[in-house]
mmCIF file of C-alpha atoms and ligand atoms in Angstrom:
data_model
loop_
_atom_site.group_PDB
_atom_site.id
_atom_site.type_symbol
_atom_site.label_atom_id
_atom_site.label_comp_id
_atom_site.label_asym_id
_atom_site.label_seq_id
_atom_site.Cartn_x
_atom_site.Cartn_y
_atom_site.Cartn_z
ATOM 1 C CA GLY A 1 25.196 -12.347 -1.594
ATOM 2 C CA ALA A 2 24.980 -15.745 -3.283
ATOM 3 C CA GLY A 3 22.777 -18.174 -1.419
ATOM 4 C CA GLU A 4 20.698 -15.469 0.229
ATOM 5 C CA ALA A 5 17.070 -14.921 -0.638
ATOM 6 C CA GLU A 6 15.856 -11.660 -2.128
ATOM 7 C CA VAL A 7 13.812 -9.938 0.558
ATOM 8 C CA LEU A 8 10.656 -7.981 -0.325
ATOM 9 C CA PRO A 9 9.843 -5.659 2.613
ATOM 10 C CA VAL A 10 6.212 -4.612 3.167
ATOM 11 C CA LEU A 11 5.242 -2.321 6.046
ATOM 12 C CA VAL A 12 1.782 -1.991 7.572
ATOM 13 C CA VAL A 13 0.564 0.086 10.510
ATOM 14 C CA LEU A 14 -1.869 -1.329 13.034
ATOM 15 C CA ALA A 15 -2.601 1.132 15.828
ATOM 16 C CA LYS A 16 -5.560 1.642 18.153
ATOM 17 C CA ALA A 17 -6.816 -1.782 17.094
ATOM 18 C CA GLU A 18 -8.015 -2.698 20.583
ATOM 19 C CA GLY A 19 -11.759 -2.274 20.735
ATOM 20 C CA ASN A 20 -11.889 -1.645 16.994
ATOM 21 C CA PRO A 21 -13.127 -4.893 15.440
ATOM 22 C CA GLY A 22 -13.822 -3.073 12.154
ATOM 23 C CA LEU A 23 -10.161 -2.195 11.728
ATOM 24 C CA ARG A 24 -9.081 -5.714 12.626
ATOM 25 C CA ALA A 25 -11.507 -7.225 10.117
ATOM 26 C CA LYS A 26 -10.140 -4.971 7.387
ATOM 27 C CA ALA A 27 -6.578 -5.831 8.288
ATOM 28 C CA GLU A 28 -7.425 -9.514 8.138
ATOM 29 C CA ALA A 29 -8.995 -9.163 4.684
ATOM 30 C CA ALA A 30 -5.969 -7.198 3.502
ATOM 31 C CA LEU A 31 -3.456 -9.806 4.667
ATOM 32 C CA ARG A 32 -5.532 -12.764 3.510
ATOM 33 C CA SER A 33 -5.789 -11.359 -0.006
ATOM 34 C CA LEU A 34 -2.078 -10.503 -0.011
ATOM 35 C CA VAL A 35 -1.296 -14.136 0.814
ATOM 36 C CA ARG A 36 -3.819 -15.539 -1.648
ATOM 37 C CA PHE A 37 -2.530 -13.547 -4.632
ATOM 38 C CA GLY A 38 1.103 -13.600 -3.564
ATOM 39 C CA LYS A 39 3.417 -15.781 -5.620
ATOM 40 C CA LEU A 40 7.112 -15.459 -4.990
ATOM 41 C CA GLY A 41 10.075 -17.193 -6.516
ATOM 42 C CA PRO A 42 11.916 -19.911 -4.588
ATOM 43 C CA ARG A 43 14.696 -17.445 -3.803
ATOM 44 C CA GLN A 44 12.389 -14.650 -2.650
ATOM 45 C CA ALA A 45 10.904 -13.964 0.788
ATOM 46 C CA LEU A 46 8.362 -11.437 2.013
ATOM 47 C CA ALA A 47 9.452 -9.441 5.065
ATOM 48 C CA LEU A 48 6.319 -8.178 6.760
ATOM 49 C CA HIS A 49 7.046 -5.157 8.965
ATOM 50 C CA LEU A 50 4.238 -4.673 11.468
ATOM 51 C CA LEU A 51 4.169 -1.344 13.226
ATOM 52 C CA THR A 52 1.905 -1.400 16.289
ATOM 53 C CA ASP A 53 1.245 0.409 19.531
ATOM 54 C CA ALA A 54 1.418 -1.664 22.713
ATOM 55 C CA PRO A 55 -2.313 -2.459 22.973
ATOM 56 C CA SER A 56 -2.445 -3.563 19.302
ATOM 57 C CA ARG A 57 0.574 -5.863 19.526
ATOM 58 C CA GLY A 58 -1.332 -8.904 20.774
ATOM 59 C CA PRO A 59 -4.137 -8.606 18.216
ATOM 60 C CA GLY A 60 -1.529 -7.849 15.533
ATOM 61 C CA LYS A 61 0.468 -10.990 16.270
ATOM 62 C CA ALA A 62 -2.680 -13.128 16.287
ATOM 63 C CA LEU A 63 -3.660 -11.626 12.968
ATOM 64 C CA LEU A 64 -0.325 -12.463 11.372
ATOM 65 C CA ARG A 65 -0.396 -15.979 12.777
ATOM 66 C CA ASP A 66 -3.862 -16.603 11.339
ATOM 67 C CA THR A 67 -3.318 -15.062 7.940
ATOM 68 C CA LEU A 68 0.275 -16.033 7.123
ATOM 69 C CA ARG A 69 0.056 -19.595 8.400
ATOM 70 C CA ASP A 70 -0.697 -21.090 4.995
ATOM 71 C CA ALA A 71 1.359 -18.668 2.939
ATOM 72 C CA PRO A 72 2.735 -20.442 -0.145
ATOM 73 C CA PHE A 73 5.977 -18.444 0.067
ATOM 74 C CA LYS A 74 8.788 -17.768 2.519
ATOM 75 C CA TYR A 75 8.308 -14.868 4.895
ATOM 76 C CA THR A 76 9.709 -13.203 7.976
ATOM 77 C CA VAL A 77 7.972 -10.840 10.389
ATOM 78 C CA VAL A 78 9.579 -7.738 11.924
ATOM 79 C CA PHE A 79 7.836 -5.873 14.741
ATOM 80 C CA HIS A 80 8.189 -2.130 15.316
ATOM 81 C CA ASP A 81 6.901 0.005 18.174
ATOM 82 C CA VAL A 82 4.802 3.053 17.328
ATOM 83 C CA GLU A 83 6.069 4.672 20.547
ATOM 84 C CA VAL A 84 9.742 4.280 19.578
ATOM 85 C CA LEU A 85 9.316 5.501 15.995
ATOM 86 C CA THR A 86 7.102 8.389 17.105
ATOM 87 C CA GLU A 87 9.912 9.823 19.232
ATOM 88 C CA LYS A 88 12.352 9.581 16.304
ATOM 89 C CA LEU A 89 9.856 11.194 13.954
ATOM 90 C CA ARG A 90 8.639 14.002 16.193
ATOM 91 C CA PRO A 91 11.377 16.570 15.449
ATOM 92 C CA VAL A 92 11.353 15.839 11.698
ATOM 93 C CA VAL A 93 7.618 16.186 11.210
ATOM 94 C CA GLU A 94 6.768 18.900 13.741
ATOM 95 C CA GLU A 95 6.133 21.565 11.101
ATOM 96 C CA MET A 96 4.084 19.209 8.940
ATOM 97 C CA GLN A 97 1.898 18.340 11.901
ATOM 98 C CA LYS A 98 1.002 22.016 12.220
ATOM 99 C CA LEU A 99 0.217 22.472 8.527
ATOM 100 C CA PHE A 100 -1.148 19.069 7.484
ATOM 101 C CA SER A 101 -3.440 18.002 10.308
ATOM 102 C CA ALA A 102 -6.796 19.317 11.412
ATOM 103 C CA GLY A 103 -5.543 20.019 14.929
ATOM 104 C CA ALA A 104 -3.953 18.428 17.990
ATOM 105 C CA GLY A 105 -5.641 15.194 18.975
ATOM 106 C CA THR A 106 -7.367 14.694 15.633
ATOM 107 C CA TYR A 107 -7.073 11.699 13.346
ATOM 108 C CA TYR A 108 -4.025 12.697 11.301
ATOM 109 C CA SER A 109 -2.329 14.820 13.977
ATOM 110 C CA ASP A 110 -0.120 12.017 15.307
ATOM 111 C CA PRO A 111 3.524 11.897 14.133
ATOM 112 C CA ILE A 112 2.984 8.311 13.003
ATOM 113 C CA PHE A 113 0.782 9.534 10.135
ATOM 114 C CA PHE A 114 3.914 11.204 8.764
ATOM 115 C CA LEU A 115 6.099 8.123 9.105
ATOM 116 C CA SER A 116 6.472 7.561 5.361
ATOM 117 C CA VAL A 117 7.981 10.999 4.644
ATOM 118 C CA ALA A 118 10.938 10.193 6.916
ATOM 119 C CA MET A 119 11.015 6.407 6.584
ATOM 120 C CA HIS A 120 14.607 6.614 5.315
ATOM 121 C CA ARG A 121 15.642 8.142 8.662
ATOM 122 C CA VAL A 122 14.018 5.532 10.906
ATOM 123 C CA MET A 123 14.593 2.246 9.065
ATOM 124 C CA PRO A 124 17.969 0.496 9.342
ATOM 125 C CA ARG A 125 20.485 1.169 6.560
ATOM 126 C CA GLU A 126 20.348 -2.420 5.314
ATOM 127 C CA ILE A 127 16.818 -1.832 4.061
ATOM 128 C CA SER A 128 17.157 -0.125 0.696
ATOM 129 C CA ARG A 129 13.490 -0.046 -0.298
ATOM 130 C CA ILE A 130 10.147 -0.791 1.301
ATOM 131 C CA ILE A 131 6.500 -0.798 0.292
ATOM 132 C CA GLN A 132 4.046 0.730 2.773
ATOM 133 C CA VAL A 133 0.407 -0.211 2.314
ATOM 134 C CA ASP A 134 -2.758 0.747 4.210
ATOM 135 C CA LEU A 135 -4.755 -2.017 5.856
ATOM 136 C CA ASP A 136 -8.114 -0.955 4.373
ATOM 137 C CA VAL A 137 -7.113 -2.582 1.076
ATOM 138 C CA GLU A 138 -7.574 -5.862 -0.762
ATOM 139 C CA TYR A 139 -5.157 -7.344 -3.232
ATOM 140 C CA ARG A 140 -6.252 -8.672 -6.586
ATOM 141 C CA ALA A 141 -2.729 -9.191 -7.912
ATOM 142 C CA ASN A 142 0.660 -10.519 -6.888
ATOM 143 C CA ILE A 143 2.506 -8.070 -4.656
ATOM 144 C CA ARG A 144 5.751 -9.068 -6.357
ATOM 145 C CA GLU A 145 4.552 -7.169 -9.444
ATOM 146 C CA LEU A 146 4.393 -4.035 -7.325
ATOM 147 C CA PHE A 147 8.070 -4.435 -6.393
ATOM 148 C CA GLU A 148 8.855 -4.583 -10.107
ATOM 149 C CA GLU A 149 7.562 -0.987 -10.322
ATOM 150 C CA PHE A 150 10.733 0.127 -8.506
ATOM 151 C CA ASP A 151 12.537 -0.680 -11.771
ATOM 152 C CA ASN A 152 10.368 1.864 -13.611
ATOM 153 C CA PHE A 153 11.444 4.833 -11.450
ATOM 154 C CA PRO A 154 12.922 7.543 -13.659
ATOM 155 C CA GLU A 155 16.239 9.148 -12.715
ATOM 156 C CA GLY A 156 15.784 11.340 -9.634
ATOM 157 C CA ALA A 157 12.526 9.767 -8.433
ATOM 158 C CA VAL A 158 12.533 8.622 -4.800
ATOM 159 C CA ILE A 159 8.905 7.600 -4.157
ATOM 160 C CA GLY A 160 6.292 5.712 -6.186
ATOM 161 C CA ILE A 161 2.716 6.793 -5.469
ATOM 162 C CA ALA A 162 -0.684 6.808 -7.180
ATOM 163 C CA ARG A 163 -2.771 9.891 -7.726
ATOM 164 C CA GLU A 164 -5.607 10.941 -5.420
ATOM 165 C CA MET A 165 -8.943 9.942 -6.995
ATOM 166 C CA GLN A 166 -11.226 12.575 -5.481
ATOM 167 C CA PRO A 167 -11.146 16.358 -6.042
ATOM 168 C CA VAL A 168 -9.987 16.990 -2.462
ATOM 169 C CA TYR A 169 -6.897 18.898 -3.612
ATOM 170 C CA ARG A 170 -8.895 20.860 -6.172
ATOM 171 C CA HIS A 171 -10.738 22.059 -3.076
ATOM 172 C CA ILE A 172 -7.631 22.749 -0.989
ATOM 173 C CA PHE A 173 -5.796 24.582 -3.806
ATOM 174 C CA TRP A 174 -8.837 26.783 -4.377
ATOM 175 C CA GLN A 175 -7.097 30.094 -3.725
ATOM 176 C CA TYR A 176 -3.960 29.223 -5.708
ATOM 177 C CA ARG A 177 -6.129 28.123 -8.649
ATOM 178 C CA LYS A 178 -8.068 31.393 -8.514
ATOM 179 C CA GLU A 179 -4.838 33.383 -8.634
ATOM 180 C CA HIS A 180 -3.345 31.213 -11.414
ATOM 181 C CA PRO A 181 -5.983 30.642 -14.089
ATOM 182 C CA GLY A 182 -5.138 27.675 -16.289
ATOM 183 C CA THR A 183 -2.819 26.060 -13.734
ATOM 184 C CA PRO A 184 -2.694 22.244 -13.769
ATOM 185 C CA VAL A 185 -2.484 22.324 -9.948
ATOM 186 C CA GLY A 186 -5.537 20.471 -8.646
ATOM 187 C CA ASP A 187 -6.857 19.683 -12.134
ATOM 188 C CA PRO A 188 -7.936 16.120 -13.024
ATOM 189 C CA PRO A 189 -5.862 13.703 -15.108
ATOM 190 C CA PRO A 190 -4.599 13.227 -17.701
ATOM 191 C CA GLY A 191 -3.423 16.825 -18.096
ATOM 192 C CA GLY A 192 -3.775 18.004 -14.520
ATOM 193 C CA ARG A 193 -2.149 17.373 -11.147
ATOM 194 C CA PRO A 194 -4.808 16.026 -8.793
ATOM 195 C CA GLY A 195 -2.335 15.294 -5.979
ATOM 196 C CA PHE A 196 -1.383 11.969 -4.441
ATOM 197 C CA ASN A 197 -2.924 9.306 -2.198
ATOM 198 C CA SER A 198 -0.655 7.565 0.270
ATOM 199 C CA GLY A 199 -2.508 4.238 0.608
ATOM 200 C CA VAL A 200 0.178 2.467 -1.459
ATOM 201 C CA LEU A 201 3.742 3.782 -1.276
ATOM 202 C CA LEU A 202 6.936 2.593 -2.897
ATOM 203 C CA LEU A 203 9.717 4.096 -0.816
ATOM 204 C CA ASN A 204 13.179 3.859 -2.353
ATOM 205 C CA LEU A 205 14.938 4.456 0.962
ATOM 206 C CA GLU A 206 18.377 4.533 -0.579
ATOM 207 C CA ALA A 207 17.318 7.199 -3.068
ATOM 208 C CA MET A 208 15.533 9.122 -0.297
ATOM 209 C CA ARG A 209 18.715 9.089 1.813
ATOM 210 C CA HIS A 210 20.825 10.336 -1.087
ATOM 211 C CA SER A 211 18.493 13.003 -2.493
ATOM 212 C CA ASP A 212 19.559 16.486 -1.343
ATOM 213 C CA LEU A 213 16.442 17.852 -2.995
ATOM 214 C CA TYR A 214 14.109 15.565 -1.053
ATOM 215 C CA ASN A 215 15.861 16.073 2.286
ATOM 216 C CA GLY A 216 15.887 19.822 1.741
ATOM 217 C CA LEU A 217 12.113 19.781 1.343
ATOM 218 C CA LEU A 218 11.749 18.084 4.747
ATOM 219 C CA GLU A 219 13.267 21.127 6.492
ATOM 220 C CA ALA A 220 10.687 23.121 8.457
ATOM 221 C CA ALA A 221 11.444 26.325 6.522
ATOM 222 C CA ALA A 222 10.984 24.571 3.163
ATOM 223 C CA VAL A 223 7.705 23.018 4.252
ATOM 224 C CA ARG A 224 6.466 26.442 5.395
ATOM 225 C CA ARG A 225 7.613 28.090 2.154
ATOM 226 C CA LEU A 226 5.806 25.544 -0.029
ATOM 227 C CA ALA A 227 2.618 25.762 2.016
ATOM 228 C CA GLU A 228 2.666 29.553 1.744
ATOM 229 C CA LYS A 229 3.347 29.557 -1.994
ATOM 230 C CA PHE A 230 0.355 27.307 -2.654
ATOM 231 C CA HIS A 231 -1.853 28.732 0.153
ATOM 232 C CA PHE A 232 -2.017 25.172 1.387
ATOM 233 C CA ARG A 233 -3.606 23.928 4.612
ATOM 234 C CA GLY A 234 -4.188 20.191 4.726
ATOM 235 C CA HIS A 235 -5.511 17.494 6.994
ATOM 236 C CA LEU A 236 -4.394 14.208 5.408
ATOM 237 C CA GLY A 237 -0.911 13.743 6.883
ATOM 238 C CA ASP A 238 1.876 12.348 4.707
ATOM 239 C CA GLN A 239 -0.084 12.563 1.473
ATOM 240 C CA ASP A 240 -0.455 16.318 1.914
ATOM 241 C CA PHE A 241 3.330 16.604 1.998
ATOM 242 C CA PHE A 242 3.790 14.366 -1.054
ATOM 243 C CA THR A 243 1.107 16.299 -2.935
ATOM 244 C CA LEU A 244 2.677 19.661 -2.175
ATOM 245 C CA ALA A 245 6.226 18.450 -2.893
ATOM 246 C CA GLY A 246 4.967 16.938 -6.159
ATOM 247 C CA MET A 247 3.471 20.232 -7.346
ATOM 248 C CA GLU A 248 6.880 21.899 -7.067
ATOM 249 C CA HIS A 249 9.106 18.909 -7.942
ATOM 250 C CA PRO A 250 7.177 16.259 -9.885
ATOM 251 C CA GLU A 251 10.456 14.580 -10.836
ATOM 252 C CA LEU A 252 10.773 13.239 -7.262
ATOM 253 C CA PHE A 253 7.773 10.974 -7.785
ATOM 254 C CA HIS A 254 7.033 8.002 -9.990
ATOM 255 C CA THR A 255 3.267 7.991 -10.542
ATOM 256 C CA LEU A 256 1.820 4.503 -10.154
ATOM 257 C CA ASP A 257 -1.084 3.449 -12.325
ATOM 258 C CA CYS A 258 -4.483 3.995 -10.657
ATOM 259 C CA THR A 259 -5.081 0.214 -10.656
ATOM 260 C CA TRP A 260 -2.396 -0.136 -7.952
ATOM 261 C CA ASN A 261 -4.413 2.038 -5.546
ATOM 262 C CA ARG A 262 -8.007 2.081 -6.715
ATOM 263 C CA GLN A 263 -9.587 4.311 -4.082
ATOM 264 C CA LEU A 264 -13.307 3.878 -3.535
ATOM 265 C CA CYS A 265 -14.282 6.817 -1.306
ATOM 266 C CA THR A 266 -16.884 9.100 -2.921
ATOM 267 C CA TRP A 267 -17.320 11.668 -0.138
ATOM 268 C CA TRP A 268 -16.437 14.659 -2.324
ATOM 269 C CA ARG A 269 -19.010 13.720 -4.976
ATOM 270 C CA ASP A 270 -21.744 14.853 -2.597
ATOM 271 C CA HIS A 271 -19.955 17.872 -1.203
ATOM 272 C CA GLY A 272 -19.948 20.357 -4.017
ATOM 273 C CA TYR A 273 -17.969 18.502 -6.684
ATOM 274 C CA SER A 274 -20.511 16.281 -8.475
ATOM 275 C CA GLU A 275 -19.832 18.031 -11.813
ATOM 276 C CA VAL A 276 -16.146 17.144 -11.960
ATOM 277 C CA PHE A 277 -16.034 14.128 -9.667
ATOM 278 C CA ASP A 278 -15.896 11.407 -12.315
ATOM 279 C CA GLN A 279 -12.908 12.975 -14.034
ATOM 280 C CA TYR A 280 -10.947 12.287 -10.843
ATOM 281 C CA TYR A 281 -12.577 8.995 -9.892
ATOM 282 C CA ARG A 282 -12.302 7.209 -13.206
ATOM 283 C CA CYS A 283 -9.789 4.349 -13.377
ATOM 284 C CA ASP A 284 -9.629 1.940 -16.307
ATOM 285 C CA GLY A 285 -7.988 -1.459 -16.294
ATOM 286 C CA HIS A 286 -7.870 -4.515 -14.054
ATOM 287 C CA VAL A 287 -7.713 -3.392 -10.424
ATOM 288 C CA LYS A 288 -4.657 -4.797 -8.644
ATOM 289 C CA ILE A 289 -5.290 -3.213 -5.234
ATOM 290 C CA TYR A 290 -8.675 -1.929 -4.034
ATOM 291 C CA HIS A 291 -8.473 0.781 -1.377
ATOM 292 C CA GLY A 292 -11.659 1.103 0.679
ATOM 293 C CA ASN A 293 -10.784 4.522 1.996
ATOM 294 C CA CYS A 294 -13.178 6.514 4.230
ATOM 295 C CA ASN A 295 -14.646 3.146 5.293
ATOM 296 C CA THR A 296 -15.972 2.286 1.829
ATOM 297 C CA PRO A 297 -16.772 -1.411 1.296
ATOM 298 C CA ILE A 298 -14.601 -3.251 -1.222
ATOM 299 C CA PRO A 299 -16.412 -5.182 -3.995
ATOM 300 C CA GLN A 300 -16.234 -8.942 -3.736
ATOM 301 C CA GLU A 301 -14.253 -10.850 -6.308
HETATM 302 N N1 LIG B 1 -4.651 2.997 11.033
HETATM 303 C C1 LIG B 1 -4.553 2.320 12.231
HETATM 304 N N2 LIG B 1 -5.419 2.616 13.250
HETATM 305 C C2 LIG B 1 -6.372 3.580 13.122
HETATM 306 C C3 LIG B 1 -6.458 4.262 11.901
HETATM 307 C C4 LIG B 1 -5.588 3.951 10.880
HETATM 308 O O1 LIG B 1 -3.702 1.456 12.370
HETATM 309 O O2 LIG B 1 -7.120 3.807 14.073
HETATM 310 C C5 LIG B 1 -3.704 2.676 9.944
HETATM 311 C C6 LIG B 1 -4.208 1.570 9.030
HETATM 312 O O3 LIG B 1 -3.099 0.848 8.517
HETATM 313 C C7 LIG B 1 -4.875 2.370 7.942
HETATM 314 C C8 LIG B 1 -3.932 3.557 7.802
HETATM 315 O O4 LIG B 1 -3.529 3.824 9.134
HETATM 316 O O5 LIG B 1 -5.036 1.640 6.740
HETATM 317 C C9 LIG B 1 -4.544 4.821 7.203
HETATM 318 O O6 LIG B 1 -5.817 5.073 7.724
HETATM 319 P P1 LIG B 1 -7.137 4.826 6.859
HETATM 320 O O7 LIG B 1 -6.865 3.763 5.867
HETATM 321 O O8 LIG B 1 -8.292 4.584 7.790
HETATM 322 O O9 LIG B 1 -7.329 6.233 6.149
HETATM 323 P P2 LIG B 1 -8.024 6.542 4.735
HETATM 324 O O10 LIG B 1 -7.343 5.669 3.709
HETATM 325 O O11 LIG B 1 -9.489 6.231 4.864
HETATM 326 O O12 LIG B 1 -7.760 8.002 4.502
HETATM 327 MN MN1 LIG B 2 -6.690 3.731 3.703
#
């Protein structure tokens, strides 16, 4: 109402940070650059949602204290427990865990790596939209501009997400592509559908709650049906689900420009895809968020 500030919610995950100085250094660089490029109006406030496991809570709080101290804008901090959210998520994402992770105990096998797909079920009703961002990123633009992208969602879209910038889904959709010559599935842009990367996510929670189509796709049977149709077995957690859902129902997604999630990993260039790699990797324009995925260093300013 009148007199209240407009709140801009941003969610980050910091887990298993104890004994992982590399992760903590990345998180610090991410938050420092967010603060440095962040300019909000006098009636706006950032709400930083930090999702941690118990051992990471201390380091996480210290990190926020050090990086937000000199923020030139209003902010609040909200803490969430990985353990609590994991129990809420478990039944929703059980099927996805089987299909979109390399196996029990592996990197993306934990329910928390599927948090974003069911964010609308675990966040309080009052939160109508939230931006989830990885911590292996650096900002080169004002995060407020990213919130303005919510206004560009077409009718029916529930999530804003940038495309995946390596041919990983060309690889995974190999059998489907063989059986469907000429399909755009797994092809590079601009004409193709390379899949999505979940490093930067605009989650319109209100739209996610209201979309029968989206909620139907979360059902175990629907997830199984889609995976079978596309002969899909993944290992990248939430982004596997978004990629698969987007092949069948592209209208659910607003595709962000590549400059909002400029991924830097080049692993697939050297693993059989050197010929086509650059068609996926190319991204023109001023980078607004660098994403140093697969531990790739981020270029200095
Ligand atoms: N993450 C974490 N602890 C870990 C690994 C990952 O908290 O041990 C969080 C962190 O926010 C990270 C995100 O999960 O940015 C996704 O993982 P990562 O960025 O390493 O994956 P990639 O982008 O390389 O696929
Ligand atoms: Mn990342």
